[in-house]
Coordinates of C-alpha atoms in Angstrom, one line a residue:
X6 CA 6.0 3.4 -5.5
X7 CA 4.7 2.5 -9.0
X8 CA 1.8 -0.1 -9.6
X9 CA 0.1 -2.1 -7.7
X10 CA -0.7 -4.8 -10.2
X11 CA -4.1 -6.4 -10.2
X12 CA -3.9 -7.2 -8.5
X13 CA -6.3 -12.2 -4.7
X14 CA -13.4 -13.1 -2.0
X15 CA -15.2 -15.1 -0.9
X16 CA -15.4 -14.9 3.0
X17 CA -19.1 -14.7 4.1
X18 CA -19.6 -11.0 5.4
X19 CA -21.1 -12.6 8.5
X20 CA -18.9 -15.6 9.1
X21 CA -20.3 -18.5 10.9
X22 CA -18.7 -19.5 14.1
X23 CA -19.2 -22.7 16.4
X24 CA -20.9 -22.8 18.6
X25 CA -18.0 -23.3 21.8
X26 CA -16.7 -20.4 20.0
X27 CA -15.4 -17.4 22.5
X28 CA -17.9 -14.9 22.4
X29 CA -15.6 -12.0 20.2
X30 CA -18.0 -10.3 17.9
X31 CA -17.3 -10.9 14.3
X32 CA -14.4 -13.6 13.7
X33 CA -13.3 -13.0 10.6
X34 CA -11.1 -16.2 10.8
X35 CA -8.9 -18.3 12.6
X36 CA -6.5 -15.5 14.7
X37 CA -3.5 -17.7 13.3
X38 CA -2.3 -16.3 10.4
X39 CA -2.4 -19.5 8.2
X40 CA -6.5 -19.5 7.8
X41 CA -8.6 -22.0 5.6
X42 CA -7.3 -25.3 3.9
X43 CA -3.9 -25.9 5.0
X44 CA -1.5 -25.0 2.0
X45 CA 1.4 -27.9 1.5
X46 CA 4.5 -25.0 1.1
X47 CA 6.2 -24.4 3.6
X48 CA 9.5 -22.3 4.0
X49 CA 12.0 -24.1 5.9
X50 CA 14.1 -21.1 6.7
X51 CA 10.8 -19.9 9.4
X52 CA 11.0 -22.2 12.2
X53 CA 8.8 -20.3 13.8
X54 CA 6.2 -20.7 11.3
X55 CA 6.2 -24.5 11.4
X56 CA 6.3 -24.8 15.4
X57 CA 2.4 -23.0 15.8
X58 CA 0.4 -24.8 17.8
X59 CA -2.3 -27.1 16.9
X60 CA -5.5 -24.9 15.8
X61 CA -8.8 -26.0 16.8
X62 CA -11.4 -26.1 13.8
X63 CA -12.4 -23.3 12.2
X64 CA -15.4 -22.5 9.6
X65 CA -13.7 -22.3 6.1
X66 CA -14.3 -18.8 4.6
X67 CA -15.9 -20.2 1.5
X68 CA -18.4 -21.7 3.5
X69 CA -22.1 -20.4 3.4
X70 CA -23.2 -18.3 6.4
X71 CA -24.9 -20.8 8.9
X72 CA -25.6 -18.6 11.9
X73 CA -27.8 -15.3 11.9
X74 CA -26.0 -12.0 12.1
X75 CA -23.9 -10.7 15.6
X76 CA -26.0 -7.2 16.6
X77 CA -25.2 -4.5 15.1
X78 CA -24.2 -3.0 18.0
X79 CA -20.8 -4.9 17.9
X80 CA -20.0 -3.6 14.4
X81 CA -16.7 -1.3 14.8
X82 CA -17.3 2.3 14.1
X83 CA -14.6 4.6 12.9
X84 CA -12.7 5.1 15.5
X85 CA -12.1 1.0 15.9
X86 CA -8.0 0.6 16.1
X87 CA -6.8 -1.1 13.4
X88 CA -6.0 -5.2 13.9
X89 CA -2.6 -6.1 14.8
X90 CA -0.9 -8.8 12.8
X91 CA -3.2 -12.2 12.5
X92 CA -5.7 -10.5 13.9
X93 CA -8.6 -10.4 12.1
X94 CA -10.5 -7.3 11.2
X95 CA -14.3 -6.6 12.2
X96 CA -16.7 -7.0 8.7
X97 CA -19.8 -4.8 8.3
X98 CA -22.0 -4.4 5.4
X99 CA -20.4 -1.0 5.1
X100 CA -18.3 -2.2 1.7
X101 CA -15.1 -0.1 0.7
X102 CA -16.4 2.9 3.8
X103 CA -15.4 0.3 6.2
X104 CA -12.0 0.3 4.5
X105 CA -11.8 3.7 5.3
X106 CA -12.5 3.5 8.5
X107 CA -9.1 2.1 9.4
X108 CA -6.5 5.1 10.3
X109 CA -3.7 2.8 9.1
X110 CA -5.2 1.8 5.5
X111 CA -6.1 6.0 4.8
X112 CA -2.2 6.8 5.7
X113 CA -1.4 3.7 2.8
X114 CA -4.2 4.8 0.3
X115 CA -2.9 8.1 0.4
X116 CA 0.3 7.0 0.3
X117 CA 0.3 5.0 -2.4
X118 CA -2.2 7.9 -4.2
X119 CA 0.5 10.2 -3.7
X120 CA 3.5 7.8 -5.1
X121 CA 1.7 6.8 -8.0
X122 CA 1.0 10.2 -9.6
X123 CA 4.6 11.2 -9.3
X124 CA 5.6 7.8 -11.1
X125 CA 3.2 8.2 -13.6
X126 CA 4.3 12.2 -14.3
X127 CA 8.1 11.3 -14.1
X128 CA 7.6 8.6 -16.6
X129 CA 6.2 10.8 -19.0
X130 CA 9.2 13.6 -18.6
X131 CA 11.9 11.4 -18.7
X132 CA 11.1 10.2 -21.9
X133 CA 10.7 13.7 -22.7
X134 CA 13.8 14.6 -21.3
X135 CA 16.1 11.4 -23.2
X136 CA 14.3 12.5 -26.6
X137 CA 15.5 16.2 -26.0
X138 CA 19.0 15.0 -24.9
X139 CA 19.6 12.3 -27.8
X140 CA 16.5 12.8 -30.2
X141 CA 16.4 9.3 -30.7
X142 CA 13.2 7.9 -30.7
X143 CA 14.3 4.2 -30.3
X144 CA 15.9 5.5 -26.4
X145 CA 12.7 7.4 -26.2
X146 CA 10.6 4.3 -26.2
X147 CA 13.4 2.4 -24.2
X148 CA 13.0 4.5 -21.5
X149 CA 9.3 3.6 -20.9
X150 CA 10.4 -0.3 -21.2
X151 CA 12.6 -0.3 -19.1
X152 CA 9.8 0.5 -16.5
X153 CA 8.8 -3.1 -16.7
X154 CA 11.6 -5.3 -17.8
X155 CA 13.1 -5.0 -14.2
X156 CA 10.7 -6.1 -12.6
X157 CA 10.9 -10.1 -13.0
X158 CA 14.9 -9.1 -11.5
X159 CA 13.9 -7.5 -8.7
X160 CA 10.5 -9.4 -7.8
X161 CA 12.7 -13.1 -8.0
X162 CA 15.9 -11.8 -6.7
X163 CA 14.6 -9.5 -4.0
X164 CA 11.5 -11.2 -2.7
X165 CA 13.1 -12.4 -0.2
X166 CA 13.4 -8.8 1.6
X167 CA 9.5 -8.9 2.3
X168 CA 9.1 -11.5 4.2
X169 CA 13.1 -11.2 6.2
X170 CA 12.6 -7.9 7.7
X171 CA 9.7 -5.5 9.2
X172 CA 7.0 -4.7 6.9
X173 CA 7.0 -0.7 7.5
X174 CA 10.8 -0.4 7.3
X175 CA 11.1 -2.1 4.2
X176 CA 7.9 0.3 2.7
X177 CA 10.1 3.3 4.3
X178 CA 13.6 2.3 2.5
X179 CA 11.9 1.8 -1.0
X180 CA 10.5 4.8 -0.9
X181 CA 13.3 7.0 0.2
X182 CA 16.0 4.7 -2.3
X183 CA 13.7 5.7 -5.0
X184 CA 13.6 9.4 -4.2
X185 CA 17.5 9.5 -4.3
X186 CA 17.5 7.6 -7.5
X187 CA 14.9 10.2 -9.0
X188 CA 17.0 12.9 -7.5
X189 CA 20.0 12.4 -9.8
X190 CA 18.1 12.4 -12.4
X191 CA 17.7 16.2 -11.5
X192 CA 21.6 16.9 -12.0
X193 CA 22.5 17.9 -15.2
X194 CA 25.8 16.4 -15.8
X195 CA 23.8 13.1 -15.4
X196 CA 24.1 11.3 -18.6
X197 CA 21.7 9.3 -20.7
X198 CA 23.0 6.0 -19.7
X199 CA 22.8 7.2 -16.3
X200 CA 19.3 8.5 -16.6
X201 CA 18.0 4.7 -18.3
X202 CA 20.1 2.9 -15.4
X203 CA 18.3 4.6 -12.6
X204 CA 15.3 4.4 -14.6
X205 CA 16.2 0.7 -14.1
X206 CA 16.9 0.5 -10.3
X207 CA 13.7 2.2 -9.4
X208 CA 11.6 -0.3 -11.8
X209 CA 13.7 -3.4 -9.7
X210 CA 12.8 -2.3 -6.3
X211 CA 9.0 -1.4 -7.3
X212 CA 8.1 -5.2 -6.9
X213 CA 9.6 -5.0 -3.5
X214 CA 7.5 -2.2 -2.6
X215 CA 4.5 -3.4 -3.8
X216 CA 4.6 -7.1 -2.5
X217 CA 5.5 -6.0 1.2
X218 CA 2.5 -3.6 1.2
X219 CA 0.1 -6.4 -0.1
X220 CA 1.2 -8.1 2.5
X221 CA 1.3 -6.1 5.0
X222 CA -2.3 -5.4 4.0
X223 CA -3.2 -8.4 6.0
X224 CA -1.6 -7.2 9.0
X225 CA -3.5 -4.0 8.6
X226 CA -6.8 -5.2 7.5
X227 CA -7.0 -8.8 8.1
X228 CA -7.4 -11.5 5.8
X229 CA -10.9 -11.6 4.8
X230 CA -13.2 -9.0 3.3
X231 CA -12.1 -5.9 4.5
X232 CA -8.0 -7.1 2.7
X233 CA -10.0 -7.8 -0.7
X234 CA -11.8 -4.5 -0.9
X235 CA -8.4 -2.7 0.6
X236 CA -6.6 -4.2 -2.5
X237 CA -9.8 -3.4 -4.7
X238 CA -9.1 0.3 -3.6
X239 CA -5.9 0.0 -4.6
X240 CA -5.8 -1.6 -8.2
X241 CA -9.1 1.2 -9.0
X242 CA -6.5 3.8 -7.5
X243 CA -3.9 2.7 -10.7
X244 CA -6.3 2.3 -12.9
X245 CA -7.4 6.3 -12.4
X246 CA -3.8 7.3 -11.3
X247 CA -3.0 6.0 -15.4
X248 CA -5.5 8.3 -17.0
X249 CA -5.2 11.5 -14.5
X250 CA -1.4 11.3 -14.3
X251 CA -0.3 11.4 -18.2
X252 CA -3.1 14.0 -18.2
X253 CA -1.0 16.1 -15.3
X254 CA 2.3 15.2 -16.7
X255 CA 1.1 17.1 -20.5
X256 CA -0.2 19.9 -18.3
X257 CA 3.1 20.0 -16.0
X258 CA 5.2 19.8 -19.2
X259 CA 3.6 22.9 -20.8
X260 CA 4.9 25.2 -17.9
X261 CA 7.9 23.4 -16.6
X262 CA 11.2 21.9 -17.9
X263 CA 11.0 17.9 -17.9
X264 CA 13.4 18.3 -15.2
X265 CA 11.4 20.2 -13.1
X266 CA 8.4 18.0 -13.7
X267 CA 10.6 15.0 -12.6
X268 CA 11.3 16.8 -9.4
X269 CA 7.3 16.7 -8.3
X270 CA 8.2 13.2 -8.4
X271 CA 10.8 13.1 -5.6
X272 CA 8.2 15.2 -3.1
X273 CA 5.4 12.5 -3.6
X274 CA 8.1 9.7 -2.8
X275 CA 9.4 11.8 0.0
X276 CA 5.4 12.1 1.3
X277 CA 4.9 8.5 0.9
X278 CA 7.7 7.7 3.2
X279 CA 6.3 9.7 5.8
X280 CA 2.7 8.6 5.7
X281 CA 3.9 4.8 6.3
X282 CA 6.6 5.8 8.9
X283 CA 4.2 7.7 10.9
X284 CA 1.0 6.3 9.7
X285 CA 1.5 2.8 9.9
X286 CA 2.5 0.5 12.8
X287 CA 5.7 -1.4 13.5
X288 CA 5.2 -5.4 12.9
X289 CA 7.9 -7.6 13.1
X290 CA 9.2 -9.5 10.2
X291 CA 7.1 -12.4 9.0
X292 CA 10.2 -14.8 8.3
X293 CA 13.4 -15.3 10.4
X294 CA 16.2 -16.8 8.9
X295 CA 17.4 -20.0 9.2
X296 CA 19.6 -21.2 11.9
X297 CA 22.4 -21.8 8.9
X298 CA 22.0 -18.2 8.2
X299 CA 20.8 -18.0 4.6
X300 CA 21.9 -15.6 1.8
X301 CA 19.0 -12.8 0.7
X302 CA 19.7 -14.2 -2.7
X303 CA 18.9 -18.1 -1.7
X304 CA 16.0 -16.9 0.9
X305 CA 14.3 -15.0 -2.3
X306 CA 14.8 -18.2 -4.7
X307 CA 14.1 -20.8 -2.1
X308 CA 10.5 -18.8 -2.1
X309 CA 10.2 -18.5 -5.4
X310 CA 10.4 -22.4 -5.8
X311 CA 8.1 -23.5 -2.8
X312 CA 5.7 -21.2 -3.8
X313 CA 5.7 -22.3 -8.2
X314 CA 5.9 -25.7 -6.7
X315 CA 2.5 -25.8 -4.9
X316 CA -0.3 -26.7 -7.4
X317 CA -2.3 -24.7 -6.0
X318 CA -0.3 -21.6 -5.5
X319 CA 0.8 -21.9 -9.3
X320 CA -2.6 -22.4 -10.7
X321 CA -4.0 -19.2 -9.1
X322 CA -0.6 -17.3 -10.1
X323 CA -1.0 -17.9 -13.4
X324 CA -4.7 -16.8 -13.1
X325 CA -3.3 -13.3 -12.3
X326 CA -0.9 -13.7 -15.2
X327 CA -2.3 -15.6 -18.4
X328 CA -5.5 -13.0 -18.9
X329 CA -3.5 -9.7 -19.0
X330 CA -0.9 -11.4 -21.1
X331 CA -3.8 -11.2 -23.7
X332 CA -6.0 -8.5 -22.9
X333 CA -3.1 -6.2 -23.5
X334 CA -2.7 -6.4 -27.4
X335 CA -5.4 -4.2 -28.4
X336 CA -3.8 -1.5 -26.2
X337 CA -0.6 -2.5 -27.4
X338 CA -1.8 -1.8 -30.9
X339 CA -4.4 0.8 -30.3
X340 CA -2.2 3.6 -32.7
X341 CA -2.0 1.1 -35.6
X342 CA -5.8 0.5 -35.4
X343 CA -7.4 3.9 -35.3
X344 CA -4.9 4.3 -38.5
X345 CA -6.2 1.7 -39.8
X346 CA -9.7 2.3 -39.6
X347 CA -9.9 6.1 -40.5
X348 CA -10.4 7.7 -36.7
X349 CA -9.5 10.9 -35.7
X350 CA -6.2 11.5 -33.7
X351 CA -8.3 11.5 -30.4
X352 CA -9.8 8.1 -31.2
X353 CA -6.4 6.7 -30.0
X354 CA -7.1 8.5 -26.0
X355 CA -10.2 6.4 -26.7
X356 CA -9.1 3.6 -26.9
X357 CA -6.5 3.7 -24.2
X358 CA -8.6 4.8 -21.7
X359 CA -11.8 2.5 -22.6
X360 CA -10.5 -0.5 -21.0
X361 CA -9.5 1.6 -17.6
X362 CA -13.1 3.1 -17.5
X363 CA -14.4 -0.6 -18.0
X364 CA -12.1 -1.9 -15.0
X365 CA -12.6 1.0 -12.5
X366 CA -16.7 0.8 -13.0
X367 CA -17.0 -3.3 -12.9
X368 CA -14.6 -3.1 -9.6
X369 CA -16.4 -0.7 -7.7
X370 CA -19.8 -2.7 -8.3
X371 CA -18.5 -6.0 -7.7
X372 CA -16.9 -4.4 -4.6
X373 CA -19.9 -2.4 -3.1
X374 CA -23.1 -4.7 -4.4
X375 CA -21.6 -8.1 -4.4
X376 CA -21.2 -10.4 -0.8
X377 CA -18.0 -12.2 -0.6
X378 CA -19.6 -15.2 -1.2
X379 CA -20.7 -14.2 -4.5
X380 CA -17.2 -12.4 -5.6
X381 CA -16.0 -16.2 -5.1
X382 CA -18.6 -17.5 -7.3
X383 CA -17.6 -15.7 -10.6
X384 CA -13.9 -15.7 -10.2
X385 CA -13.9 -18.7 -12.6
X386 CA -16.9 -18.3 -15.2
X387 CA -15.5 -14.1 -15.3
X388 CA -11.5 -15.0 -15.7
X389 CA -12.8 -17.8 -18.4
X390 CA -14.8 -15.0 -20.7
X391 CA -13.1 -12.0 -19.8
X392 CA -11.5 -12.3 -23.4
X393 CA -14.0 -12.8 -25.5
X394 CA -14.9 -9.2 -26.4
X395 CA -11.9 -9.3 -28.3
X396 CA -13.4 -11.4 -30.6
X397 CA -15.2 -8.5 -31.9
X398 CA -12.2 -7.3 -33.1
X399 CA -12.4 -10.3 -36.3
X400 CA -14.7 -8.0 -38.2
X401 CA -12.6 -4.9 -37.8
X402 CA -15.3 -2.9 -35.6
X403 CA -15.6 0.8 -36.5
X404 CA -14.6 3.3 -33.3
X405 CA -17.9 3.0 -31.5
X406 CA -17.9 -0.8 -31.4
X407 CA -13.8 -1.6 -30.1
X408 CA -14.5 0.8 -27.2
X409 CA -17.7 -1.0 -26.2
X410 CA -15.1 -4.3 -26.6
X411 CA -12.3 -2.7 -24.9
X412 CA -14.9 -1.9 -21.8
X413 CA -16.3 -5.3 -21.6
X414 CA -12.7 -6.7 -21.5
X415 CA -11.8 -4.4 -19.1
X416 CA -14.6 -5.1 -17.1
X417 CA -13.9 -8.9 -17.2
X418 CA -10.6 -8.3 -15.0
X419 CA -13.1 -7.8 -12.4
X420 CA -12.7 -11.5 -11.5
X421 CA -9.4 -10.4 -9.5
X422 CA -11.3 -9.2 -6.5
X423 CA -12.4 -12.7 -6.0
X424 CA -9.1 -14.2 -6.6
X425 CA -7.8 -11.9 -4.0
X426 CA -9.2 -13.8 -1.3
X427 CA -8.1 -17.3 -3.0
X428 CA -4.3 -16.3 -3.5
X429 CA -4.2 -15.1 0.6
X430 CA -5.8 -18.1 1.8
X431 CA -3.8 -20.3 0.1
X432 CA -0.4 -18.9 0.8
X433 CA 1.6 -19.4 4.5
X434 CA 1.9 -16.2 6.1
X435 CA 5.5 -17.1 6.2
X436 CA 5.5 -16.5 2.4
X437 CA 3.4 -13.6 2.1
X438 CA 5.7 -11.3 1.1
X439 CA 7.6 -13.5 -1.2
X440 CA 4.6 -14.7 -3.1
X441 CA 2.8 -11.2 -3.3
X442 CA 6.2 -9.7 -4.6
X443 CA 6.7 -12.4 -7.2
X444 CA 2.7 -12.5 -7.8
X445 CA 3.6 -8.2 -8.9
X446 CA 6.9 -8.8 -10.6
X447 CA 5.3 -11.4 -13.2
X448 CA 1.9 -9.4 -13.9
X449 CA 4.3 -6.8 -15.2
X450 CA 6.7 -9.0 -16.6
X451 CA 4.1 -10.7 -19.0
X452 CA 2.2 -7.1 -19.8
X453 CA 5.4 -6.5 -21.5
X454 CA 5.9 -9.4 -22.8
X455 CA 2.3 -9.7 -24.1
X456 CA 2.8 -6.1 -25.8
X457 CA 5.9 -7.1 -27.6
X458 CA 4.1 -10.0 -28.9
X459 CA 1.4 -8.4 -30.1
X460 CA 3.8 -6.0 -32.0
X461 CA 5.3 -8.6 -33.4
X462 CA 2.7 -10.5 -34.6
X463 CA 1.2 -7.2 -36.2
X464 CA 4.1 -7.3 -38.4
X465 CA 3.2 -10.4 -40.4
X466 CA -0.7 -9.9 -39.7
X467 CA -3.0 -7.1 -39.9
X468 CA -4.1 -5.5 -36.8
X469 CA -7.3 -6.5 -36.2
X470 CA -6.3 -10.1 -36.8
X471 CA -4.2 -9.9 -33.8
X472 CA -5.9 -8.6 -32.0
X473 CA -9.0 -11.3 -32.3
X474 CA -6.0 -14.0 -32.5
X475 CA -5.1 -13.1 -28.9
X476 CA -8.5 -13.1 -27.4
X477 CA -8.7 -17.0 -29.1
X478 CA -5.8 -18.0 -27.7
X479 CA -6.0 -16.2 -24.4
X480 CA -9.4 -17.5 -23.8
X481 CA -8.1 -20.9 -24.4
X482 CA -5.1 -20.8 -22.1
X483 CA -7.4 -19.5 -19.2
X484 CA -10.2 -22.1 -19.4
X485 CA -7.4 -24.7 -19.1
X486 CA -6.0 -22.8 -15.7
X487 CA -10.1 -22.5 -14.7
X488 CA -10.0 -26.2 -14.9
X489 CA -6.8 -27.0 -13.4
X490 CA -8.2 -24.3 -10.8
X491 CA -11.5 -26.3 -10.1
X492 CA -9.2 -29.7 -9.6
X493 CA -6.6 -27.5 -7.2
X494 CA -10.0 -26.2 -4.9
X495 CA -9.4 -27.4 -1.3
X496 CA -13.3 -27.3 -0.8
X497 CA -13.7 -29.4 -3.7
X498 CA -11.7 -32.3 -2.5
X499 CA -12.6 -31.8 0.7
X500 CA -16.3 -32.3 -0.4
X501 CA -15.0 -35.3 -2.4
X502 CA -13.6 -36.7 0.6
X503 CA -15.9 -36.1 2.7
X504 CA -18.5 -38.2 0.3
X505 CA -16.0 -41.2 0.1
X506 CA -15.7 -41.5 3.4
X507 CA -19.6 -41.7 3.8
X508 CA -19.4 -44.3 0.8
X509 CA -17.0 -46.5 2.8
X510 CA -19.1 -46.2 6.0
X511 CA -22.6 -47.2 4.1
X512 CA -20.4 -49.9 2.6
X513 CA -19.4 -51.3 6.0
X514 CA -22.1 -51.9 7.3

């Protein structure tokens, strides 16, 4: 399936436990799937949800580590089966190999590995294909839109199918409706409005896809550390999957028919349907409908408006969105500017890979060197400068000085790994799916939207004026959702509590 948009750490690799605690080595977190502060959204349509029993007190996972290390003798070796769902997943000091050592998170990886390439390669040959069949280069640049305008359709109107039925046969059906869709795209009495509506119905159910396998990452990995660096894996996957898939789509091109590249595409959705049917285990569904039997349609919008509604919920949401809505521009305008100042033709592969190479490199350190506890620590003071290597832009840099800027703004979306583990504690299991698929549908939405701003403005403005302008702007929009972030943090008013109360006791005596 395409994307996995980056994509919510801060769980102590060595979580403290009380001490009446049973004695199972490594508890990542409460085994009841609604872990830390207790979110106020709930979805009435998942009685089952509401009806848990009480849960006895658990260490927060922001918490600092009280108690010394279990032996290392309980840490879970490769062979360790992978955690059922709400059961939470052993934690070593092994980083992104103990990842790997989970059979059911290699058959997704490769999965998704497989599935992205093909995307990537058809994307580039169908646009191929509709500027051979019409010559138009307005359809031409249609067809790559319309790889992200669908997705705020099918991630609002859809969501609901993540969370209403079993996570692997939801994965399976994506995959294999996908492969048929790219399959008539083979035949040649297909025609061009065919080609751009299929184009279409792939793009809608890719938010589907995605959402249900970030959620289901928590059934496979738990919902601590090992789920953060699983989703780390996969956002550094799409990062590299961008700059070796256009690369194997020119190569493809040059001995095959655009058609023909298009048909590797069907294979890796084919492949990815098996590795999850066979790869992956069979959960039940998250959510069960409501006893008044509820449409798909009003399950996916009754979601959509518990989970906006929660301050909380929204304010890290739009920490996913508002950055990349920004950071996009100079990408957006990266032809324009080598123009502009003087590069050679291969300055523009420059500049649209520098902010990839910045991303993949700050992800894999923040990931390997840095605990959990840490990753929480710069979410905020990251997401609130990631922008401001745009600013460079002001004095229209020559070549050498944007890519160092484009890398330092890429790198600044390294915040996300932290966020990870934010976004997951804060959202009811119940909602998982819902909230992950609309959390993927809007990242893409406002990429495209951010682009065809920055477009715009470059019309009335020059280039590098833009692009400056939207690292100003951006970096003012996010230090209002850091702030309204800091208010939202349940350990925050908890500690804020928690010191009133002593206030009130001191004052009664």
């Amino acid at each position: 399936m395409p994307t996995d948009s980056p994509a919510p750490a801060d769980s102590p690799r060595t979580p403290s436990a009380p001490a009446a605690q049973a004695p199972a080595p490594f508890p990542e977190r409460a085994p009841l799937p609604d872990p830390g502060p207790g979110p106020t959204l709930r979805d009435p349509g998942a009685p089952a949800a509401v009806a848990r029993p009480p849960v006895p007190p658990q260490p927060q996972p922001h918490a600092p580590t009280l108690l010394p290390a279990p032996a290392p003798a309980a840490a879970p070796g490769p062979g360790t089966p992978a955690p059922g769902p709400g059961t939470p997943a052993p934690v070593t000091r092994r980083g992104y190999r103990a990842v790997f050592a989970v059979a059911e998170f290699r058959a997704v990886f490769a999965a998704h590995l497989l599935s992205l390439l093909g995307v990537v390669v058809s994307e580039l040959a169908l646009t191929v294909l509709v500027y051979d069949l019409t010559g138009s280069p307005l359809l031409s640049a249609l067809t790559f839109a319309l790889g992200l305008l669908p997705y705020i359709v099918g991630g609002t109107l859809l969501a609901g199918v993540a969370d209403r039925y079993p996570a692997r046969r939801v994965l399976v059906v994506c995959d294999l409706l996908c492969a048929v869709c790219v399959a008539v795209m083979l035949v040649p009495a297909t025609p061009v409005a065919g080609l751009l509506a299929l184009r279409c119905l792939v793009a809608a159910i890719a938010p589907v896809f995605t959402g249900t396998r970030m959620a289901a990452l928590t059934d496979i990995l738990g919902e601590g550390d090992l789920y953060v660096l699983g989703r780390s894996l996969l956002r550094i996957v799409s990062q590299s999957a961008m700059l070796i898939g256009f690369g194997a789509g020119g190569l493809l091109l040059t001995v095959l028919s655009p058609r023909g590249a298009i048909t590797v595409t069907v294979a890796t959705f084919l492949c990815s349907a098996a590795l999850l049917r066979f790869g992956t285990r069979d959960r039940p569904a998250r959510a069960t409908r409501g006893d008044g039997g509820g449409t798909l349609l009003a399950e996916s919008l009754s979601g959509a408006r518990l989970i906006l509604g929660d301050r909380r919920v929204r304010a890290l949401m739009l920490l996913f969105w508002v950055p990349p809505t920004f950071v996009v521009a100079p990408e957006a305008l990266a032809a324009p500017y080598a123009d502009a100042i003087g590069a050679p033709p291969a300055a523009l592969g420059l500049l649209l890979c520098a902010m990839a190479v910045g991303h993949i490199g700050a992800e894999l350190f923040v990931g390997s060197a840095l605990s959990p506890r840490h990753r929480s620590r710069i979410v905020l003071p990251v997401a609130a400068a990631g922008l401001l290597p745009l600013l460079v832009y002001a004095v229209r840099p020559g070549l050498a000085l944007a890519l160092a800027a484009l890398a330092l703004a890429g790198a600044g979306a390294a915040y996300v790994i932290g966020l990870d583990q934010w976004f997951v504690d804060a959202v009811p299991r119940e909602l998982r799916g819902r909230a992950m698929t609309l959390l993927t549908a809007g990242l893409m939405t406002v990429q495209g939207l951010g682009m065809a701003l920055a477009g715009l403005a470059a019309e009335f403005f020059p280039v590098h004026q833009v692009v400056a302008g939207s690292g100003i702007v951006g970096t003012v929009c996010t230090l209002l959702l850091v702030a309204e972030a800091r208010r939202t943090d349940p350990r925050r008013r908890s500690c804020t509590e928690g010191r009133d109360g002593a206030d009130r006791h001191v004052t009664s005596r």
